[in-house]
Coordinates of C-alpha atoms and ligand atoms in Angstrom, one line a residue:
X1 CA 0.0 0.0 0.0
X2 CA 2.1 3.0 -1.0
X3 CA -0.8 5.3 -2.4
X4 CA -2.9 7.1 0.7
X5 CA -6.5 7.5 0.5
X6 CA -9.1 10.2 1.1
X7 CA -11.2 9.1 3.7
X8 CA -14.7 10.4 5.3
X9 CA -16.3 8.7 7.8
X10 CA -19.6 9.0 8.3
X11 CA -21.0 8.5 12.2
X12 CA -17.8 8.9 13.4
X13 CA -19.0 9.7 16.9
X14 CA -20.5 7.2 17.3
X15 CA -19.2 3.8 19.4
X16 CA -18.2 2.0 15.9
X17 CA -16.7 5.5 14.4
X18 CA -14.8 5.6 17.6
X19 CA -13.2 1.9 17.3
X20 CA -13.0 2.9 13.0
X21 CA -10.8 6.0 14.2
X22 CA -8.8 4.0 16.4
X23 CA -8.0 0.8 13.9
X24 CA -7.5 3.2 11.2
X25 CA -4.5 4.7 13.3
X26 CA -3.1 1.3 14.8
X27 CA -3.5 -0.4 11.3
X28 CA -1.9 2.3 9.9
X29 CA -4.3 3.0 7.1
X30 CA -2.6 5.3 4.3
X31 CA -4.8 8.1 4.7
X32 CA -4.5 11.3 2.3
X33 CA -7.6 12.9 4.4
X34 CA -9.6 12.4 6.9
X35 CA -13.4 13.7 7.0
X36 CA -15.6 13.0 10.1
X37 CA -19.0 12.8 9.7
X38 CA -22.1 13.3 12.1
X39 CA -25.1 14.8 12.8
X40 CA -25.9 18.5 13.3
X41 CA -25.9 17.5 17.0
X42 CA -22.2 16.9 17.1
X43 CA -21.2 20.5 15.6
X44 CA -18.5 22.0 17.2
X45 CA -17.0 18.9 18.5
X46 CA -13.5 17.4 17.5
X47 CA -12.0 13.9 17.9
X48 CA -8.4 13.1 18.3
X49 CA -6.6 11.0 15.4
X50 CA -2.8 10.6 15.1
X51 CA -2.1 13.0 17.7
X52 CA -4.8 16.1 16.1
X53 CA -8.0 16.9 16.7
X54 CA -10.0 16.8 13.4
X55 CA -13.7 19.2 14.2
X56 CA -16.3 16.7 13.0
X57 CA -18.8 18.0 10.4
X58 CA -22.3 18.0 9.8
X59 CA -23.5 15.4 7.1
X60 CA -23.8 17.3 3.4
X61 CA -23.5 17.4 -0.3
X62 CA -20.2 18.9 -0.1
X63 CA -18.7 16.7 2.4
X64 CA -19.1 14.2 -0.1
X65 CA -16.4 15.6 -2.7
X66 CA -12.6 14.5 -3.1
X67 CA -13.4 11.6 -1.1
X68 CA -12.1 8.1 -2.0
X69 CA -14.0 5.8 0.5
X70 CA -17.0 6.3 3.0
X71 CA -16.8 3.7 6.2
X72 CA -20.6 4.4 6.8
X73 CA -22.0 3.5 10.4
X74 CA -24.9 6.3 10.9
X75 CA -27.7 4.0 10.6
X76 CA -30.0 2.4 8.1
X77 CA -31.6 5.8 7.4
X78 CA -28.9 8.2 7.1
X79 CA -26.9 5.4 4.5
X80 CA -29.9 5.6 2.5
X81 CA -30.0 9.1 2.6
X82 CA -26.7 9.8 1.7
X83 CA -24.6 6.4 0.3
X84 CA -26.0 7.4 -3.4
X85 CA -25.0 10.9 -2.9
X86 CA -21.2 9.5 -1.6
X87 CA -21.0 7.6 -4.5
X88 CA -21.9 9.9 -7.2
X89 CA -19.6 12.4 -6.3
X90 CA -16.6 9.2 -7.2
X91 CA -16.3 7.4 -3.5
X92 CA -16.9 3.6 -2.7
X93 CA -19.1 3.3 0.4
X94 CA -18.4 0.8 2.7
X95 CA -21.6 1.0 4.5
X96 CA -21.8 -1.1 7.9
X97 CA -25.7 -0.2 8.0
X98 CA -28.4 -3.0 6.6
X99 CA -29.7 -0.7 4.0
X100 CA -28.2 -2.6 1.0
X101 CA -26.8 -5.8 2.5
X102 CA -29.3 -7.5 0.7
X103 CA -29.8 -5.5 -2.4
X104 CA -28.3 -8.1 -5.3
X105 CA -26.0 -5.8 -6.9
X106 CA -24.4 -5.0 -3.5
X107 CA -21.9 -7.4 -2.1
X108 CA -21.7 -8.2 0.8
X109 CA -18.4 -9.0 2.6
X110 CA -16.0 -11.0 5.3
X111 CA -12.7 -10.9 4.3
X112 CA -12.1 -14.3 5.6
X113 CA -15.3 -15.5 3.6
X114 CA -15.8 -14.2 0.4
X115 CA -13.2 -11.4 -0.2
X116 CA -13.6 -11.8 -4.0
X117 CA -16.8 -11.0 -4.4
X118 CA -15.9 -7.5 -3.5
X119 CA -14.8 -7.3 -6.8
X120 CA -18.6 -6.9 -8.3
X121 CA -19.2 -4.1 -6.1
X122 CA -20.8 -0.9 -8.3
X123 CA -19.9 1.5 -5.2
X124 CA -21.6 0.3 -2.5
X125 CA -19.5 -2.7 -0.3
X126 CA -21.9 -4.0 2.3
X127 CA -20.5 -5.1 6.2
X128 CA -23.0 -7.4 7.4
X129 CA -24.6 -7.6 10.3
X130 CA -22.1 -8.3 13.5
X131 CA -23.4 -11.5 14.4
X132 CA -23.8 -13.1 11.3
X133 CA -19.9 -12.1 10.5
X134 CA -18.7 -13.5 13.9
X135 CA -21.0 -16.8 12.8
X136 CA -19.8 -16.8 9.1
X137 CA -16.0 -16.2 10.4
X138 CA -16.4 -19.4 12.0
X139 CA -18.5 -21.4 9.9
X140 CA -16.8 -20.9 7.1
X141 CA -13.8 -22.8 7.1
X142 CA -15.6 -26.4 8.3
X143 CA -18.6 -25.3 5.4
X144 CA -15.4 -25.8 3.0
X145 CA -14.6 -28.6 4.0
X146 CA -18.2 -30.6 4.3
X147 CA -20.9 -28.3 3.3
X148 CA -23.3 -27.3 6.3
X149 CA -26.7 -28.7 5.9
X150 CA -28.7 -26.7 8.9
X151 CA -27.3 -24.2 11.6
X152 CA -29.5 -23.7 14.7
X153 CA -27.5 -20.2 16.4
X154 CA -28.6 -19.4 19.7
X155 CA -27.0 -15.5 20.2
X156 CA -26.4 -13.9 23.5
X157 CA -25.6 -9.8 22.3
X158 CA -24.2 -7.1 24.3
X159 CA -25.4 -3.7 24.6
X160 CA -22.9 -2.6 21.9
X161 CA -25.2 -3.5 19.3
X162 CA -27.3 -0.7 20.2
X163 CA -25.1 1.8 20.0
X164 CA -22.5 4.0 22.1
X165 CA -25.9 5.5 24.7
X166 CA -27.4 1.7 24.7
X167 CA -23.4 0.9 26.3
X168 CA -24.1 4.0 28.8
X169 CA -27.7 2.9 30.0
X170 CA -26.8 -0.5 31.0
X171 CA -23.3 1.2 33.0
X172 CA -26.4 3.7 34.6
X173 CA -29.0 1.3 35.3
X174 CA -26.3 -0.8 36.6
X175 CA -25.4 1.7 39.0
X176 CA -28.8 3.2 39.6
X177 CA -30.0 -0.6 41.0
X178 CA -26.7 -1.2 43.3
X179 CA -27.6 2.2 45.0
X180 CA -30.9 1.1 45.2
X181 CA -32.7 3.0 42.9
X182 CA -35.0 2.3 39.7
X183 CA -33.2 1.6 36.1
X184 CA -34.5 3.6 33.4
X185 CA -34.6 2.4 30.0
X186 CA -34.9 5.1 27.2
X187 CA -32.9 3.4 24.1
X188 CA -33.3 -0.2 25.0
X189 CA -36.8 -1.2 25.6
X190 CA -36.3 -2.6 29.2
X191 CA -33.9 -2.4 31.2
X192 CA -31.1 -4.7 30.5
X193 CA -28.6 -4.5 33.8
X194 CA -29.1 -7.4 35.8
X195 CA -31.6 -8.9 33.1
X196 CA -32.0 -10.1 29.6
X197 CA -34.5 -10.2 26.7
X198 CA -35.2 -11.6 23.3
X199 CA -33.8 -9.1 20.5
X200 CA -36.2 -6.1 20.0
X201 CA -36.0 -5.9 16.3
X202 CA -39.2 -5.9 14.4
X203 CA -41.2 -9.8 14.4
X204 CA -42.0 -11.0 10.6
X205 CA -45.5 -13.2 10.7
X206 CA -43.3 -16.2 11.5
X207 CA -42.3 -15.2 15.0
X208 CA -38.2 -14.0 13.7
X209 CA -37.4 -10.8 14.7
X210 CA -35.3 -9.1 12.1
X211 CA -32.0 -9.5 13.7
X212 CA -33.0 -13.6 13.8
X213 CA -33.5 -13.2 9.7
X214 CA -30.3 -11.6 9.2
X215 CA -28.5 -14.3 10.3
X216 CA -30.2 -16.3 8.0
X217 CA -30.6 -14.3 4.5
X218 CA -27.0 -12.8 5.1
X219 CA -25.4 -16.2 5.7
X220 CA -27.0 -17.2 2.7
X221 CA -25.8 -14.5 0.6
X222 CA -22.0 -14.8 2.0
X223 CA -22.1 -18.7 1.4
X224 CA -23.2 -17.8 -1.9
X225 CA -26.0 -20.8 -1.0
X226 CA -29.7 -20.8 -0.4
X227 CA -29.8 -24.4 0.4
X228 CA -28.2 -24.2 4.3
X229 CA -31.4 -23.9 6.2
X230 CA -30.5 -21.2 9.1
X231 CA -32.8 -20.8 12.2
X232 CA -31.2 -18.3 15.2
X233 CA -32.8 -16.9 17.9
X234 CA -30.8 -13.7 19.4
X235 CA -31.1 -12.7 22.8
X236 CA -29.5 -8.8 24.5
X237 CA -27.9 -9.5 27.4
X238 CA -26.1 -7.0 30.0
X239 CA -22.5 -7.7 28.4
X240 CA -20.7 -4.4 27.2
X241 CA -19.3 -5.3 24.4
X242 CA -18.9 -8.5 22.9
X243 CA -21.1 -11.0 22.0
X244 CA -21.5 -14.6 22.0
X245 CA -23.5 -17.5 20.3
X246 CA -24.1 -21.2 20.6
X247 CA -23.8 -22.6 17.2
X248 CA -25.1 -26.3 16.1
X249 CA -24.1 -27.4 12.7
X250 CA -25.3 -30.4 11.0
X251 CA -23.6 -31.9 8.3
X252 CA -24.3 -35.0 6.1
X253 CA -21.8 -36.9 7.4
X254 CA -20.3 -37.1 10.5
X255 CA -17.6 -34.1 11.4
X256 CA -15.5 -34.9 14.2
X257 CA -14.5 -32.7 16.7
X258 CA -10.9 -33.5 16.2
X259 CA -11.2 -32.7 13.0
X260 CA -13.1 -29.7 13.1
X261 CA -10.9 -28.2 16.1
X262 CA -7.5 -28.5 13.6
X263 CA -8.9 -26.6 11.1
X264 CA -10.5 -23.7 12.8
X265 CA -6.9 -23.6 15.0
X266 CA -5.5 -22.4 11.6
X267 CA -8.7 -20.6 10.1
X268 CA -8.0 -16.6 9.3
X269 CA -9.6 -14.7 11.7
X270 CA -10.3 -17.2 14.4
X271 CA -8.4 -18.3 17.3
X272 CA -9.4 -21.5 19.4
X273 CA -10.0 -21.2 23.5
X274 CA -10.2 -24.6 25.1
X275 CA -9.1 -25.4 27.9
X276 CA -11.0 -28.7 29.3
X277 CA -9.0 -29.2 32.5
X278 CA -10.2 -25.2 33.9
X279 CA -13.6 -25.0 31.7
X280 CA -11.8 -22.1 30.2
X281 CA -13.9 -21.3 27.1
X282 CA -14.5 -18.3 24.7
X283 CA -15.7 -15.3 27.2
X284 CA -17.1 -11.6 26.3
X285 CA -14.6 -10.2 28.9
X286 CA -11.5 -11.6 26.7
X287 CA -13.2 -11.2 23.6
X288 CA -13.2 -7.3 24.1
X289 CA -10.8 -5.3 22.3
X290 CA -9.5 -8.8 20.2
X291 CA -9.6 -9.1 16.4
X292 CA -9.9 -12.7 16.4
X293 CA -13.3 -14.6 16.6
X294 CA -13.0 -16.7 20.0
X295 CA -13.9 -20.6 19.2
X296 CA -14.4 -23.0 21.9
X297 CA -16.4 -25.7 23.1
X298 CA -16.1 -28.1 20.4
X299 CA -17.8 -31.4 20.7
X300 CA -19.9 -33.7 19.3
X301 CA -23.4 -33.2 19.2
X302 CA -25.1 -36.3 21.1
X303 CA -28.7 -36.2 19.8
X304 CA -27.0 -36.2 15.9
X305 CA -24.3 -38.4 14.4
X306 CA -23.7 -35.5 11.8
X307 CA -23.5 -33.0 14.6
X308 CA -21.4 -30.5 15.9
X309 CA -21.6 -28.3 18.7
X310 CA -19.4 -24.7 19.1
X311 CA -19.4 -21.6 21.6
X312 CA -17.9 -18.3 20.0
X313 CA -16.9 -14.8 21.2
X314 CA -16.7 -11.7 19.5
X315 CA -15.7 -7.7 19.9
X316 CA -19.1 -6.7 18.7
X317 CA -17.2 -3.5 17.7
X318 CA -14.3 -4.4 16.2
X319 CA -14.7 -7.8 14.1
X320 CA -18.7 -7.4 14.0
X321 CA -18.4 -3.7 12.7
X322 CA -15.5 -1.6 12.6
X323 CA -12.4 -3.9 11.8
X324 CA -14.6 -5.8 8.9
X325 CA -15.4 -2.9 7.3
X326 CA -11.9 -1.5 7.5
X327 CA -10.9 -5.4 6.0
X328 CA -12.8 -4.5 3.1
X329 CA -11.4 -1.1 2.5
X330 CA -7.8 -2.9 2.8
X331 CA -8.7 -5.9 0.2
X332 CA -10.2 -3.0 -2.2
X333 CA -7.2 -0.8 -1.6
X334 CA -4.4 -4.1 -2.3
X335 CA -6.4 -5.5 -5.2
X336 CA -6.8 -2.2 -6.8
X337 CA -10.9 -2.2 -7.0
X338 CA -12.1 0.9 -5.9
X339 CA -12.7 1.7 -8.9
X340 CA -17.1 0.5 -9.3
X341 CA -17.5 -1.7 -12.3
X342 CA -20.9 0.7 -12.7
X343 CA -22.0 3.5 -10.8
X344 CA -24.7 2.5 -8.4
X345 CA -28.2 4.0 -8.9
X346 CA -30.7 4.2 -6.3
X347 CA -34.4 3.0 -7.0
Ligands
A2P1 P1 -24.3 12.1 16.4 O1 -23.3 11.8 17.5 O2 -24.1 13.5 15.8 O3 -25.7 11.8 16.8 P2 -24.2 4.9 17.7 O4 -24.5 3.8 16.8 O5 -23.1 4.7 18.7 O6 -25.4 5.4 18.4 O7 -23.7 6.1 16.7 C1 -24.4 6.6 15.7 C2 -23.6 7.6 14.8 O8 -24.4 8.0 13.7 C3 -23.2 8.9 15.5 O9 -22.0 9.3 15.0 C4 -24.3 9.8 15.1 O10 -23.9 11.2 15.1 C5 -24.5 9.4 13.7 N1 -25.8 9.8 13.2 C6 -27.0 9.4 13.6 N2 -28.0 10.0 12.9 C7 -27.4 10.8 11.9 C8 -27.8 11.6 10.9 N3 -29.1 11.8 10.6 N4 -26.9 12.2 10.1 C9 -25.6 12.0 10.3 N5 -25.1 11.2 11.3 C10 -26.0 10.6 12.1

């Protein structure tokens, strides 16, 4: 990487433009520019990169222009608003929002998955959702070897997922309750400190909520398969910022633990945490702040010969959010594709 690259990104006060600031600096991302993006709310305010403080702008037209790549994490809305816009105006928009992820002529990308699909992109690169990438990160390399026939994911999601004031409720109504006092929930729905519940997302007519069916359609379309059948249901739990998920895979024939626990110890991207003697498995706790997808847990599933059984954490964050989407901007940037093989055109 000897060229440097104009950069804008767009939410960057919030908790995954705050972790795409700080991998941009430690991964040493050749930057020409750098633009930060928010709302009108965040006028006036500056964050700290390399040693400066860069003001962070409103959202506009303008902000837009001599820009090479977006990294977009403002929300479903505000990518729809303004990824077209971005694009127009010559940049690639690597948008972490679900806007597009399932918009055909968008790719949508894990590095350690399908990095060359990337290739098709006509502007807008997709980051899917966080715990479909810390699933698919996993996944992926035992798929390659014996295709997957069904995955039943079972997710347990930190407060992360909700954004940077979701992270501050749960410290508050933590604290509020240990002195005694009520918790108040005003961006979760209930209070989440010292409880849990079933993923608020909107419910489909089956019961799913939405986060439940992007496990499944976005695991679909990074497989580049419809025939895994995918069920998941995704629970918020009072964890920070990492989450975790029980994962069965069935195969058609058996997959043996031994087997499967070789390759994921040398899968990109994942790194395995077993230790039987202590029960030390994958944790949130040590999964904050780590790039690598933590696997444990492996066994064989006992109500299915063609069963296998996994526990994984993962920095909600980083490898769900900030660091994939900065993987894509890397791959694009080494395999010289920021250039869109045609301009995408909002319907
Ligand atoms: P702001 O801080 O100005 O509200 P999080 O997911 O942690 O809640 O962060 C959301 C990010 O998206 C923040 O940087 C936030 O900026 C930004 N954002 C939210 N709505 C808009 C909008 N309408 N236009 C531009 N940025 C937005």
């Amino acid at each position: 990487m000897s060229k440097s690259y104009r950069l804008a990104i767009l939410g960057a006060t919030g908790a995954v433009g705050t972790e795409l600031l700080e991998l941009l600096e430690s991964r040493n991302f050749p930057i020409a520019d750098l633009k930060l993006l928010a709302s009108e709310r965040s006028a006036g305010r500056s964050l700290r990169f390399k040693g400066e403080n860069i003001p962070v702008e409103p959202v506009s037209d303008r902000a837009f222009e001599n820009v090479d790549i977006v990294l977009a994490s403002a929300g479903g809305s505000t990518s729809k608003a303004w990824a077209a816009v971005a694009v127009a105006k010559g940049a690639v928009v690597i948008d972490n929002s679900s806007a597009f992820r399932m918009n055909p002529e968008v790719p949508l990308i894990v590095p350690e998955v399908n990095p060359l699909a990337a290739a098709n992109h006509q502007g807008i690169i997709a980051n899917p959702n966080c715990t479909t990438i810390l699933m698919t990160v996993a996944v992926w390399p035992l798929h390659k070897v014996k295709p997957v026939q069904r995955i039943v994911a079972s997710t347990y999601q930190s407060a992360s997922g909700a954004g940077a004031r979701a992270m501050a409720e749960v410290k508050a109504q933590t604290s509020a309750i240990l002195q005694g006092q009520p918790p108040v929930a005003k961006v979760l729905p209930y209070p989440l400190a010292f409880n849990l519940f079933p993923h608020n997302s909107p419910l489909n007519d089956l019961g799913y909520c939405e986060e439940e069916m992007k496990m499944v359609n976005e695991t679909r379309k990074i497989f580049g398969t419809q025939q895994i059948r995918i069920t998941a249901t995704c629970i918020r739990v009072p964890v920070l910022r990492a989450h975790s998920e029980a994962i069965n895979l069935e195969f058609e024939t058996p997959f043996s633990a031994e087997e499967a626990r070789e390759i994921l110890n040398s899968s990109p991207g994942v790194k395995l945490v077993e230790d039987w003697k202590t029960n030390h498995f994958p944790m949130p706790i040590e999964a904050t702040g780590k790039d690598e997808v933590l696997v444990g847990r492996i066994r064989q599933d006992i109500s299915h010969p063609c069963g296998l059984e996994l526990w994984l954490c993962g920095d909600q964050i980083r490898k769900g959010a900030a660091l994939n989407a900065i993987q894509i901007a890397e791959l694009l940037v080494e395999k010289n594709l920021l250039q869109p093989s045609k301009a995408y055109v909002s319907s």
